[in-house]
Amino acid sequence: MDTIVAPATPTGGAIAIVRVSGEDAFHIVESSFKVNLAVKDGKWNATLKKLKIGDEVLDECIVLTMPAPKSYTGENMVEIHSHGSSFIVRKIVDTLIKHGARAAQPGEFTKRAVLNGKMSILQAEAINWLIRSENSKGWEIAKKQLEGEFEAVIRKLRKGIIDLASDMVADLDFSDQVELSMDYFEKKARYVLGVLEKIVKSLERSVVIFNETKVVIAGRPNAGKSSLMNSLLGRDRVIVSDIEGTTRDFVSETVNIGGFRIRLVDTAGIRLNASDEVEREGIRKAYREIEGATVLLLVVDLERGFGDYEKNVLLSANGEIIIVLNKSDRVDDSRISEVMESVTTWVKNEELDCGRVNFAITVAKDGIIHEVVDKLKTILKGILDVEIPVVPQERYLALFKDAHKRAQEVVDAVRNGMLDAASFLLEEIVRDLEFVLGKVDVEEVLDEVFSKFCIGK
Ligand SMILES: Nc1nc2c(ncn2[C@@H]2O[C@H](COP(=O)(O)OP(=O)(O)OP(=O)(O)O)[C@@H](O)[C@H]2O)c(=O)[nH]1
Ligand SMILES: [Mg+2]
């Protein structure tokens, strides 16, 4: 394979590292800079060397040699630690290329590590997210996947499914000697469903942990959305007025709540009979924000109560919900109970997930919003509770949702005594898991995964 080279550090640091990997790595470095690396078989070696281009010393560098197979890629590798000048780095890379190395593609070092059996595809993906992790939870998830925890879950699940499918086939083939009951099959199928459910849930949370958490404020015009936004930000960011439809487009700001970086979005008031096109467009955008919210703050004006506006919004929400009962200074306690009661009754009738609906009583205009902040913190803490450590790699997201749906179909099929259909579905799930493990369509997986890496990794 070619010998590849790339800077592994961003510009602007005190030290820069250039990586070289490939069979000829040592030789190319030696001839490029007129040095003798004195590589010892099987041993890493770090020496301080004056790197020369022609007769001139370019820089004094630490040169680290790592002979195959004891290196990151599994090939002969050299790391050159120079001073962090972009000029020096460019000179080093250019000179190596002149002497036979090739510029590396994004992720090519890690791709080689996978191809040389130094790590699995799941570990390689974990590394990419480890680099991107910005908080302790993200770091923990990526590190655990790197250590193989997620892979172990998948392998165990795969084995369980294969055993179950073969029991089903045996039952179909030797039905006169049936020994296994339908209860047995249903119990096993439910186990598969349960694990996939945990994975899907963990993935959803992982997406939030590695990205910004979006908290969207919605509600009818004049409910006090912008007042709530300003109070949460601690400053007057959005115009507040008693004219309905004051906020026409959505306004968004980043805040830190309970250690979480949050994108807070104030939307245009949902008015079903919006008077003009500008406001209607604002409302369409508001609905898109509502659908994509991790947490929805639905502001209800206690004087006006819970009506069709609010119901429409709730039906569009996919995340957690806090019903913000605002303008509590204008009503008495019995009114508050009445509105809460009507929300609860409606939620029950619609069979919305009650666990997602919380209440907070506020006076947004005076900044009395601690109940919202407390509920928000509790919900965000819950999001941190990820049972299975899995990074939010795009190729898993849809795949595990599909697999989960299939597992539900397996349970249904077993209940209807259709073991042939169930075993067929189980085989499909096994194929999905093998795709995740990189056992099938390897090239396709590698290309997708490594195109998203940075150069030098
Ligand atoms: N009494 C009382 N008035 C409030 C409260 N919160 C907001 N208001 C008032 O209600 C009016 C509307 O407030 P906004 O925050 O602009 O409402 P909005 O939901 O953003 O309205 P649009 O942008 O038009 O959709 C303003 O006059 C606020 O001062 C509250 O808790 N109590
Ligand atoms: Mg507003």
Short mmCIF file of C-alpha atoms and ligand atoms in Angstrom, two decimals:
data_model
loop_
_atom_site.label_atom_id
_atom_site.label_comp_id
_atom_site.label_asym_id
_atom_site.label_seq_id
_atom_site.Cartn_x
_atom_site.Cartn_y
_atom_site.Cartn_z
CA MET A 1 0.00 0.00 0.00
CA ASP A 2 1.08 3.61 -0.58
CA THR A 3 2.80 5.46 2.19
CA ILE A 4 0.49 8.26 3.30
CA VAL A 5 1.17 11.54 5.06
CA ALA A 6 -0.97 14.20 6.76
CA PRO A 7 -0.82 16.78 9.52
CA ALA A 8 -2.71 15.40 12.53
CA THR A 9 -3.03 18.66 14.46
CA PRO A 10 -4.92 21.84 13.58
CA THR A 11 -2.86 24.95 12.84
CA GLY A 12 -2.16 27.44 15.59
CA GLY A 13 -0.78 25.20 18.34
CA ALA A 14 2.71 25.32 19.85
CA ILE A 15 3.52 21.87 18.50
CA ALA A 16 2.34 20.23 15.29
CA ILE A 17 2.33 16.55 14.47
CA VAL A 18 2.73 15.12 10.99
CA ARG A 19 1.90 11.45 10.59
CA VAL A 20 3.35 9.08 8.04
CA SER A 21 2.16 5.50 7.54
CA GLY A 22 3.09 2.74 5.12
CA GLU A 23 5.74 0.19 4.34
CA ASP A 24 8.25 2.84 3.17
CA ALA A 25 7.52 5.33 5.96
CA PHE A 26 10.97 5.11 7.62
CA HIS A 27 12.85 5.17 4.38
CA ILE A 28 10.89 8.15 3.02
CA VAL A 29 11.45 10.19 6.20
CA GLU A 30 15.17 9.36 6.21
CA SER A 31 15.70 10.36 2.60
CA SER A 32 13.47 13.46 2.85
CA PHE A 33 15.37 15.03 5.76
CA LYS A 34 18.75 13.33 5.63
CA VAL A 35 18.41 11.66 9.01
CA ASN A 36 19.09 8.20 10.27
CA LEU A 37 16.18 6.93 12.32
CA ALA A 38 17.93 3.84 13.68
CA VAL A 39 14.63 1.96 13.81
CA LYS A 40 14.66 -1.00 16.16
CA ASP A 41 12.49 -3.94 15.22
CA GLY A 42 9.32 -4.17 17.24
CA LYS A 43 10.19 -1.13 19.41
CA TRP A 44 8.91 2.42 19.48
CA ASN A 45 11.68 4.97 19.47
CA ALA A 46 11.62 8.74 20.00
CA THR A 47 14.64 10.85 19.14
CA LEU A 48 15.35 14.53 18.72
CA LYS A 49 16.45 15.20 15.16
CA LYS A 50 17.45 18.22 13.13
CA LEU A 51 15.41 17.87 9.94
CA LYS A 52 17.30 19.24 6.95
CA ILE A 53 15.98 20.27 3.58
CA GLY A 54 19.03 20.41 1.35
CA ASP A 55 21.75 21.81 3.61
CA GLU A 56 19.46 23.93 5.68
CA VAL A 57 17.94 22.83 9.00
CA LEU A 58 14.17 23.32 8.80
CA ASP A 59 13.37 22.52 12.44
CA GLU A 60 14.46 20.41 15.35
CA CYS A 61 11.78 17.78 15.88
CA ILE A 62 10.91 14.77 17.96
CA VAL A 63 10.70 11.87 15.56
CA LEU A 64 8.73 8.91 16.83
CA THR A 65 9.09 5.64 14.96
CA MET A 66 6.59 2.81 15.39
CA PRO A 67 7.38 -0.31 13.38
CA ALA A 68 4.57 -2.54 12.05
CA PRO A 69 2.49 -4.09 13.42
CA LYS A 70 2.74 -2.19 16.71
CA SER A 71 1.31 1.10 15.48
CA TYR A 72 -2.10 2.75 15.16
CA THR A 73 -2.51 1.66 11.54
CA GLY A 74 -0.65 -1.61 11.92
CA GLU A 75 1.90 -0.35 9.35
CA ASN A 76 5.29 1.28 9.79
CA MET A 77 4.53 4.71 11.18
CA VAL A 78 6.43 7.89 11.90
CA GLU A 79 5.19 10.89 13.83
CA ILE A 80 7.13 14.10 13.42
CA HIS A 81 6.55 16.59 16.23
CA SER A 82 7.64 19.98 14.95
CA HIS A 83 7.03 23.55 16.08
CA GLY A 84 3.49 24.56 15.22
CA SER A 85 4.23 26.83 12.29
CA SER A 86 1.99 26.26 9.31
CA PHE A 87 5.04 26.97 7.11
CA ILE A 88 7.12 24.24 8.77
CA VAL A 89 4.24 21.76 8.59
CA ARG A 90 3.64 22.50 4.93
CA LYS A 91 7.37 22.09 4.20
CA ILE A 92 7.52 18.75 6.02
CA VAL A 93 4.47 17.38 4.20
CA ASP A 94 5.58 18.68 0.79
CA THR A 95 9.07 17.25 1.19
CA LEU A 96 7.70 13.82 2.19
CA ILE A 97 5.40 13.87 -0.85
CA LYS A 98 8.37 14.75 -3.08
CA HIS A 99 10.16 11.70 -1.72
CA GLY A 100 7.36 9.25 -2.45
CA ALA A 101 4.59 9.67 0.14
CA ARG A 102 1.02 10.54 -0.83
CA ALA A 103 -1.38 12.96 0.90
CA ALA A 104 -3.83 10.96 3.03
CA GLN A 105 -7.59 11.01 2.51
CA PRO A 106 -9.86 11.91 5.45
CA GLY A 107 -9.86 9.01 7.91
CA GLU A 108 -7.37 7.00 5.88
CA PHE A 109 -5.12 6.19 8.86
CA THR A 110 -8.07 4.77 10.78
CA LYS A 111 -9.37 2.97 7.69
CA ARG A 112 -6.01 1.21 7.44
CA ALA A 113 -6.20 0.36 11.13
CA VAL A 114 -9.57 -1.33 10.49
CA LEU A 115 -8.35 -3.13 7.37
CA ASN A 116 -5.27 -4.34 9.25
CA GLY A 117 -7.45 -5.70 12.06
CA LYS A 118 -6.21 -3.19 14.65
CA MET A 119 -9.78 -2.19 15.49
CA SER A 120 -13.36 -2.89 14.45
CA ILE A 121 -15.50 -0.55 12.42
CA LEU A 122 -17.52 0.25 15.56
CA GLN A 123 -14.36 1.26 17.38
CA ALA A 124 -13.25 3.41 14.45
CA GLU A 125 -16.58 5.23 14.53
CA ALA A 126 -16.26 5.68 18.27
CA ILE A 127 -12.89 7.39 17.75
CA ASN A 128 -14.43 9.92 15.40
CA TRP A 129 -17.05 10.83 18.02
CA LEU A 130 -14.50 10.81 20.82
CA ILE A 131 -12.66 13.53 18.93
CA ARG A 132 -15.90 15.48 18.63
CA SER A 133 -17.09 14.99 22.22
CA GLU A 134 -17.49 18.26 24.09
CA ASN A 135 -18.91 17.14 27.41
CA SER A 136 -18.29 14.35 29.88
CA LYS A 137 -21.30 12.31 28.79
CA GLY A 138 -20.30 12.36 25.12
CA TRP A 139 -16.77 11.40 26.08
CA GLU A 140 -18.06 8.53 28.23
CA ILE A 141 -20.32 7.13 25.50
CA ALA A 142 -17.64 7.28 22.81
CA LYS A 143 -15.02 5.78 25.13
CA LYS A 144 -17.28 2.88 26.08
CA GLN A 145 -18.07 2.13 22.46
CA LEU A 146 -14.32 2.29 21.77
CA GLU A 147 -13.77 -0.21 24.56
CA GLY A 148 -16.22 -2.58 22.88
CA GLU A 149 -19.30 -2.33 25.09
CA PHE A 150 -21.74 -1.61 22.28
CA GLU A 151 -20.21 -4.28 20.09
CA ALA A 152 -20.68 -6.82 22.88
CA VAL A 153 -24.38 -5.90 23.11
CA ILE A 154 -24.82 -6.38 19.36
CA ARG A 155 -22.95 -9.68 19.29
CA LYS A 156 -24.98 -11.06 22.16
CA LEU A 157 -28.22 -9.92 20.54
CA ARG A 158 -27.20 -11.42 17.21
CA LYS A 159 -26.44 -14.75 18.86
CA GLY A 160 -29.77 -14.69 20.70
CA ILE A 161 -31.67 -14.00 17.49
CA ILE A 162 -29.90 -16.73 15.55
CA ASP A 163 -30.68 -19.23 18.31
CA LEU A 164 -34.30 -18.15 18.38
CA ALA A 165 -34.69 -18.31 14.59
CA SER A 166 -33.17 -21.77 14.46
CA ASP A 167 -35.49 -22.96 17.25
CA MET A 168 -38.39 -21.66 15.17
CA VAL A 169 -37.20 -23.43 12.03
CA ALA A 170 -36.71 -26.66 14.00
CA ASP A 171 -40.21 -26.31 15.39
CA LEU A 172 -41.60 -25.87 11.87
CA ASP A 173 -39.64 -28.80 10.44
CA PHE A 174 -40.34 -31.22 13.24
CA SER A 175 -43.76 -30.05 14.30
CA ASP A 176 -44.79 -33.57 15.25
CA GLN A 177 -42.17 -33.53 18.00
CA VAL A 178 -42.93 -30.00 19.21
CA GLU A 179 -41.37 -29.30 22.50
CA LEU A 180 -41.15 -25.55 22.60
CA SER A 181 -44.24 -23.62 23.55
CA MET A 182 -45.49 -20.42 21.99
CA ASP A 183 -44.86 -18.79 25.35
CA TYR A 184 -41.20 -19.62 25.00
CA PHE A 185 -41.05 -18.02 21.55
CA GLU A 186 -42.93 -14.96 22.66
CA LYS A 187 -40.69 -14.46 25.67
CA LYS A 188 -37.57 -14.67 23.49
CA ALA A 189 -39.05 -12.38 20.84
CA ARG A 190 -39.89 -9.85 23.55
CA TYR A 191 -36.31 -9.95 24.76
CA VAL A 192 -35.11 -9.06 21.23
CA LEU A 193 -37.67 -6.26 21.05
CA GLY A 194 -36.60 -4.99 24.46
CA VAL A 195 -32.90 -4.76 23.56
CA LEU A 196 -33.64 -3.01 20.27
CA GLU A 197 -35.93 -0.60 22.10
CA LYS A 198 -33.11 0.26 24.50
CA ILE A 199 -30.74 0.81 21.60
CA VAL A 200 -33.17 3.12 19.79
CA LYS A 201 -33.78 5.11 22.96
CA SER A 202 -30.06 5.36 23.69
CA LEU A 203 -29.39 6.51 20.14
CA GLU A 204 -32.02 9.22 20.38
CA ARG A 205 -30.42 10.51 23.57
CA SER A 206 -26.96 10.21 22.12
CA VAL A 207 -27.99 12.46 19.23
CA VAL A 208 -29.03 15.09 21.75
CA ILE A 209 -25.85 14.68 23.81
CA PHE A 210 -23.55 15.15 20.83
CA ASN A 211 -25.59 18.00 19.36
CA GLU A 212 -27.24 21.07 20.69
CA THR A 213 -30.37 20.46 22.66
CA LYS A 214 -33.26 22.34 21.12
CA VAL A 215 -35.84 23.85 23.46
CA VAL A 216 -38.74 25.44 21.59
CA ILE A 217 -41.23 27.93 23.00
CA ALA A 218 -44.67 27.79 21.38
CA GLY A 219 -48.19 28.87 22.11
CA ARG A 220 -50.93 31.17 20.94
CA PRO A 221 -50.28 34.85 20.20
CA ASN A 222 -49.78 37.00 23.29
CA ALA A 223 -49.44 34.02 25.65
CA GLY A 224 -46.09 35.36 26.87
CA LYS A 225 -43.63 33.31 24.79
CA SER A 226 -41.18 36.13 24.18
CA SER A 227 -41.42 37.18 27.83
CA LEU A 228 -40.45 33.63 28.81
CA MET A 229 -37.61 33.62 26.30
CA ASN A 230 -36.22 36.89 27.70
CA SER A 231 -36.53 35.63 31.27
CA LEU A 232 -34.71 32.40 30.43
CA LEU A 233 -31.96 34.40 28.71
CA GLY A 234 -31.81 36.89 31.55
CA ARG A 235 -32.03 39.84 29.19
CA ASP A 236 -34.41 41.55 26.79
CA ARG A 237 -33.58 39.81 23.56
CA VAL A 238 -37.02 39.59 21.96
CA ILE A 239 -39.64 42.30 21.54
CA VAL A 240 -42.55 41.90 23.92
CA SER A 241 -45.85 43.70 23.31
CA ASP A 242 -49.55 43.25 23.81
CA ILE A 243 -50.10 43.24 20.06
CA GLU A 244 -50.89 39.72 18.85
CA GLY A 245 -48.42 38.41 16.29
CA THR A 246 -45.47 40.48 17.57
CA THR A 247 -43.00 37.69 16.86
CA ARG A 248 -43.33 36.72 13.21
CA ASP A 249 -40.22 34.68 12.55
CA PHE A 250 -38.51 32.44 15.05
CA VAL A 251 -35.72 33.87 17.17
CA SER A 252 -33.04 31.60 18.54
CA GLU A 253 -30.23 31.98 21.08
CA THR A 254 -27.78 29.67 22.83
CA VAL A 255 -27.96 29.44 26.63
CA ASN A 256 -26.48 27.24 29.27
CA ILE A 257 -28.98 25.58 31.60
CA GLY A 258 -27.84 23.00 34.12
CA GLY A 259 -24.56 22.48 32.27
CA PHE A 260 -26.31 21.88 28.97
CA ARG A 261 -25.72 23.95 25.90
CA ILE A 262 -29.22 24.70 24.71
CA ARG A 263 -30.59 26.32 21.60
CA LEU A 264 -33.62 28.22 22.80
CA VAL A 265 -36.15 29.07 20.10
CA ASP A 266 -39.02 31.55 20.39
CA THR A 267 -41.61 30.95 17.69
CA ALA A 268 -44.33 33.04 16.11
CA GLY A 269 -47.66 32.74 17.92
CA ILE A 270 -49.78 30.03 16.38
CA ARG A 271 -52.83 31.82 14.99
CA LEU A 272 -55.04 29.58 12.92
CA ASN A 273 -56.48 32.47 10.91
CA ALA A 274 -53.24 34.40 10.36
CA SER A 275 -53.97 37.57 8.47
CA ASP A 276 -51.07 37.77 6.06
CA GLU A 277 -48.56 35.63 4.21
CA VAL A 278 -45.59 36.74 6.36
CA GLU A 279 -47.29 35.57 9.53
CA ARG A 280 -48.47 32.36 7.87
CA GLU A 281 -44.89 31.56 6.84
CA GLY A 282 -43.79 32.28 10.42
CA ILE A 283 -46.35 29.79 11.65
CA ARG A 284 -45.25 27.12 9.18
CA LYS A 285 -41.69 27.56 10.42
CA ALA A 286 -42.93 27.42 14.01
CA TYR A 287 -44.48 24.01 13.37
CA ARG A 288 -41.21 22.72 11.93
CA GLU A 289 -39.42 23.87 15.08
CA ILE A 290 -42.07 22.28 17.30
CA GLU A 291 -41.67 18.94 15.55
CA GLY A 292 -37.89 19.02 15.98
CA ALA A 293 -37.84 20.15 19.60
CA THR A 294 -36.09 18.05 22.23
CA VAL A 295 -38.20 19.86 24.80
CA LEU A 296 -41.30 21.88 23.96
CA LEU A 297 -42.36 24.71 26.25
CA LEU A 298 -46.02 25.24 25.44
CA VAL A 299 -47.04 28.58 26.92
CA VAL A 300 -50.70 28.71 27.91
CA ASP A 301 -52.31 32.02 28.89
CA LEU A 302 -54.21 31.04 32.03
CA GLU A 303 -56.88 33.66 31.37
CA ARG A 304 -57.69 32.15 28.02
CA GLY A 305 -57.14 28.52 28.91
CA PHE A 306 -56.34 25.36 27.01
CA GLY A 307 -57.98 25.24 23.59
CA ASP A 308 -57.62 24.06 20.00
CA TYR A 309 -54.43 26.08 19.47
CA GLU A 310 -52.67 24.26 22.26
CA LYS A 311 -54.03 20.87 21.24
CA ASN A 312 -52.72 21.29 17.71
CA VAL A 313 -49.28 22.14 19.01
CA LEU A 314 -49.18 19.18 21.38
CA LEU A 315 -50.14 16.77 18.62
CA SER A 316 -47.13 17.96 16.58
CA ALA A 317 -44.59 17.56 19.39
CA ASN A 318 -42.18 14.64 19.33
CA GLY A 319 -40.04 15.45 22.37
CA GLU A 320 -40.67 16.10 26.03
CA ILE A 321 -43.30 18.68 26.93
CA ILE A 322 -43.61 21.33 29.63
CA ILE A 323 -46.95 23.11 29.77
CA VAL A 324 -46.10 26.60 30.99
CA LEU A 325 -49.16 28.02 32.77
CA ASN A 326 -48.41 31.70 32.35
CA LYS A 327 -49.95 34.92 33.66
CA SER A 328 -50.68 33.19 36.96
CA ASP A 329 -50.70 36.67 38.55
CA ARG A 330 -53.96 37.35 36.73
CA VAL A 331 -55.96 34.35 37.97
CA ASP A 332 -56.71 32.54 41.23
CA ASP A 333 -55.65 29.03 42.21
CA SER A 334 -58.94 27.43 41.25
CA ARG A 335 -58.47 28.63 37.67
CA ILE A 336 -54.99 27.11 37.60
CA SER A 337 -56.39 23.74 38.76
CA GLU A 338 -59.17 23.99 36.21
CA VAL A 339 -56.77 24.52 33.31
CA MET A 340 -54.46 21.74 34.52
CA GLU A 341 -57.44 19.44 34.77
CA SER A 342 -58.56 20.16 31.21
CA VAL A 343 -55.02 19.50 29.88
CA THR A 344 -54.75 16.23 31.80
CA THR A 345 -58.17 15.03 30.66
CA TRP A 346 -57.42 15.82 27.03
CA VAL A 347 -53.97 14.18 27.19
CA LYS A 348 -55.55 11.03 28.61
CA ASN A 349 -58.26 10.95 25.94
CA GLU A 350 -55.75 11.43 23.17
CA GLU A 351 -53.58 8.74 24.73
CA LEU A 352 -50.54 10.98 24.57
CA ASP A 353 -47.69 9.70 26.66
CA CYS A 354 -48.38 11.31 30.06
CA GLY A 355 -44.76 10.87 31.08
CA ARG A 356 -43.89 13.53 28.54
CA VAL A 357 -46.25 16.19 29.92
CA ASN A 358 -45.12 18.36 32.84
CA PHE A 359 -46.59 21.55 34.29
CA ALA A 360 -44.89 24.77 35.38
CA ILE A 361 -46.69 27.81 36.79
CA THR A 362 -45.11 31.14 35.84
CA VAL A 363 -45.31 34.91 35.66
CA ALA A 364 -43.04 35.24 32.65
CA LYS A 365 -43.18 39.02 32.46
CA ASP A 366 -41.69 39.30 35.99
CA GLY A 367 -39.14 36.53 35.53
CA ILE A 368 -40.92 34.14 37.91
CA ILE A 369 -40.02 31.07 35.94
CA HIS A 370 -38.11 28.81 38.39
CA GLU A 371 -40.60 25.97 37.89
CA VAL A 372 -39.78 25.90 34.17
CA VAL A 373 -36.05 25.89 34.86
CA ASP A 374 -36.35 23.08 37.44
CA LYS A 375 -38.47 20.89 35.15
CA LEU A 376 -36.12 21.57 32.27
CA LYS A 377 -33.11 20.52 34.33
CA THR A 378 -34.85 17.30 35.40
CA ILE A 379 -35.75 16.43 31.81
CA LEU A 380 -32.22 17.16 30.60
CA LYS A 381 -30.75 14.99 33.35
CA GLY A 382 -33.03 12.19 32.15
CA ILE A 383 -31.67 12.58 28.64
CA LEU A 384 -28.19 11.96 30.01
CA ASP A 385 -29.31 8.57 31.23
CA VAL A 386 -28.13 6.47 28.29
CA GLU A 387 -28.39 2.75 28.96
CA ILE A 388 -26.40 1.46 26.00
CA PRO A 389 -23.30 3.42 25.01
CA VAL A 390 -23.67 4.07 21.31
CA VAL A 391 -22.48 7.06 19.30
CA PRO A 392 -25.07 8.74 17.04
CA GLN A 393 -23.53 7.48 13.81
CA GLU A 394 -25.92 8.20 10.95
CA ARG A 395 -25.78 4.69 9.56
CA TYR A 396 -27.24 3.26 12.78
CA LEU A 397 -30.11 5.65 13.29
CA ALA A 398 -32.60 4.53 10.66
CA LEU A 399 -31.29 0.99 10.73
CA PHE A 400 -32.08 0.36 14.40
CA LYS A 401 -35.48 2.01 14.07
CA ASP A 402 -36.27 -0.44 11.25
CA ALA A 403 -34.92 -3.36 13.20
CA HIS A 404 -37.03 -2.35 16.18
CA LYS A 405 -40.13 -2.20 13.97
CA ARG A 406 -39.34 -5.65 12.61
CA ALA A 407 -38.91 -6.98 16.13
CA GLN A 408 -42.41 -5.74 16.96
CA GLU A 409 -43.65 -7.60 13.87
CA VAL A 410 -41.84 -10.70 15.11
CA VAL A 411 -43.71 -10.53 18.41
CA ASP A 412 -47.01 -10.09 16.57
CA ALA A 413 -46.24 -12.98 14.21
CA VAL A 414 -45.38 -15.29 17.13
CA ARG A 415 -48.62 -14.36 18.87
CA ASN A 416 -50.50 -15.34 15.73
CA GLY A 417 -48.61 -18.60 15.57
CA MET A 418 -46.82 -17.60 12.35
CA LEU A 419 -43.35 -18.90 13.14
CA ASP A 420 -42.25 -18.99 9.50
CA ALA A 421 -42.89 -15.26 9.09
CA ALA A 422 -41.24 -14.58 12.45
CA SER A 423 -38.08 -16.50 11.59
CA PHE A 424 -37.84 -14.71 8.26
CA LEU A 425 -38.05 -11.32 10.00
CA LEU A 426 -35.45 -12.40 12.53
CA GLU A 427 -33.03 -13.22 9.73
CA GLU A 428 -33.51 -9.71 8.38
CA ILE A 429 -32.65 -8.27 11.79
CA VAL A 430 -29.52 -10.43 11.88
CA ARG A 431 -28.48 -8.98 8.54
CA ASP A 432 -28.98 -5.47 9.92
CA LEU A 433 -26.80 -6.27 12.91
CA GLU A 434 -24.12 -7.72 10.68
CA PHE A 435 -24.14 -4.55 8.66
CA VAL A 436 -23.59 -2.60 11.88
CA LEU A 437 -20.72 -4.91 12.80
CA GLY A 438 -19.21 -4.39 9.35
CA LYS A 439 -19.52 -8.05 8.44
CA VAL A 440 -21.42 -7.34 5.23
CA ASP A 441 -21.06 -4.58 2.64
CA VAL A 442 -17.73 -3.72 4.22
CA GLU A 443 -16.49 -1.46 1.46
CA GLU A 444 -19.69 0.56 1.46
CA VAL A 445 -19.54 0.94 5.22
CA LEU A 446 -15.89 1.95 5.18
CA ASP A 447 -16.43 4.60 2.54
CA GLU A 448 -19.39 6.11 4.37
CA VAL A 449 -17.67 6.10 7.72
CA PHE A 450 -14.29 7.46 6.76
CA SER A 451 -15.49 10.20 4.47
CA LYS A 452 -16.64 11.98 7.63
CA PHE A 453 -13.26 11.82 9.40
CA CYS A 454 -10.77 14.61 9.58
CA ILE A 455 -7.55 14.40 7.62
CA GLY A 456 -4.76 12.94 9.71
CA LYS A 457 -6.94 10.52 11.68
N1 LIG B 1 -49.88 39.81 33.63
C1 LIG B 1 -48.99 39.18 32.90
N2 LIG B 1 -48.70 39.62 31.68
C2 LIG B 1 -47.78 38.94 30.96
C3 LIG B 1 -47.11 37.82 31.47
N3 LIG B 1 -46.25 37.39 30.52
C4 LIG B 1 -46.38 38.21 29.46
N4 LIG B 1 -47.31 39.17 29.71
C5 LIG B 1 -47.73 40.25 28.81
O1 LIG B 1 -48.42 39.67 27.71
C6 LIG B 1 -48.17 40.42 26.53
C7 LIG B 1 -47.64 39.51 25.42
O2 LIG B 1 -46.36 39.04 25.80
P1 LIG B 1 -45.30 38.46 24.74
O3 LIG B 1 -44.18 37.88 25.53
O4 LIG B 1 -44.98 39.48 23.72
O5 LIG B 1 -46.19 37.32 24.08
P2 LIG B 1 -45.87 36.39 22.84
O6 LIG B 1 -46.45 35.06 23.17
O7 LIG B 1 -44.44 36.43 22.50
O8 LIG B 1 -46.73 37.05 21.69
P3 LIG B 1 -46.55 36.98 20.10
O9 LIG B 1 -45.12 37.20 19.78
O10 LIG B 1 -47.42 38.09 19.62
O11 LIG B 1 -47.04 35.66 19.66
C8 LIG B 1 -47.18 41.54 26.92
O12 LIG B 1 -47.92 42.69 27.16
C9 LIG B 1 -46.57 40.99 28.20
O13 LIG B 1 -46.11 42.00 29.06
C10 LIG B 1 -47.42 37.39 32.80
O14 LIG B 1 -46.90 36.41 33.32
N5 LIG B 1 -48.38 38.11 33.46
MG MG B 2 -43.47 36.96 20.82
#
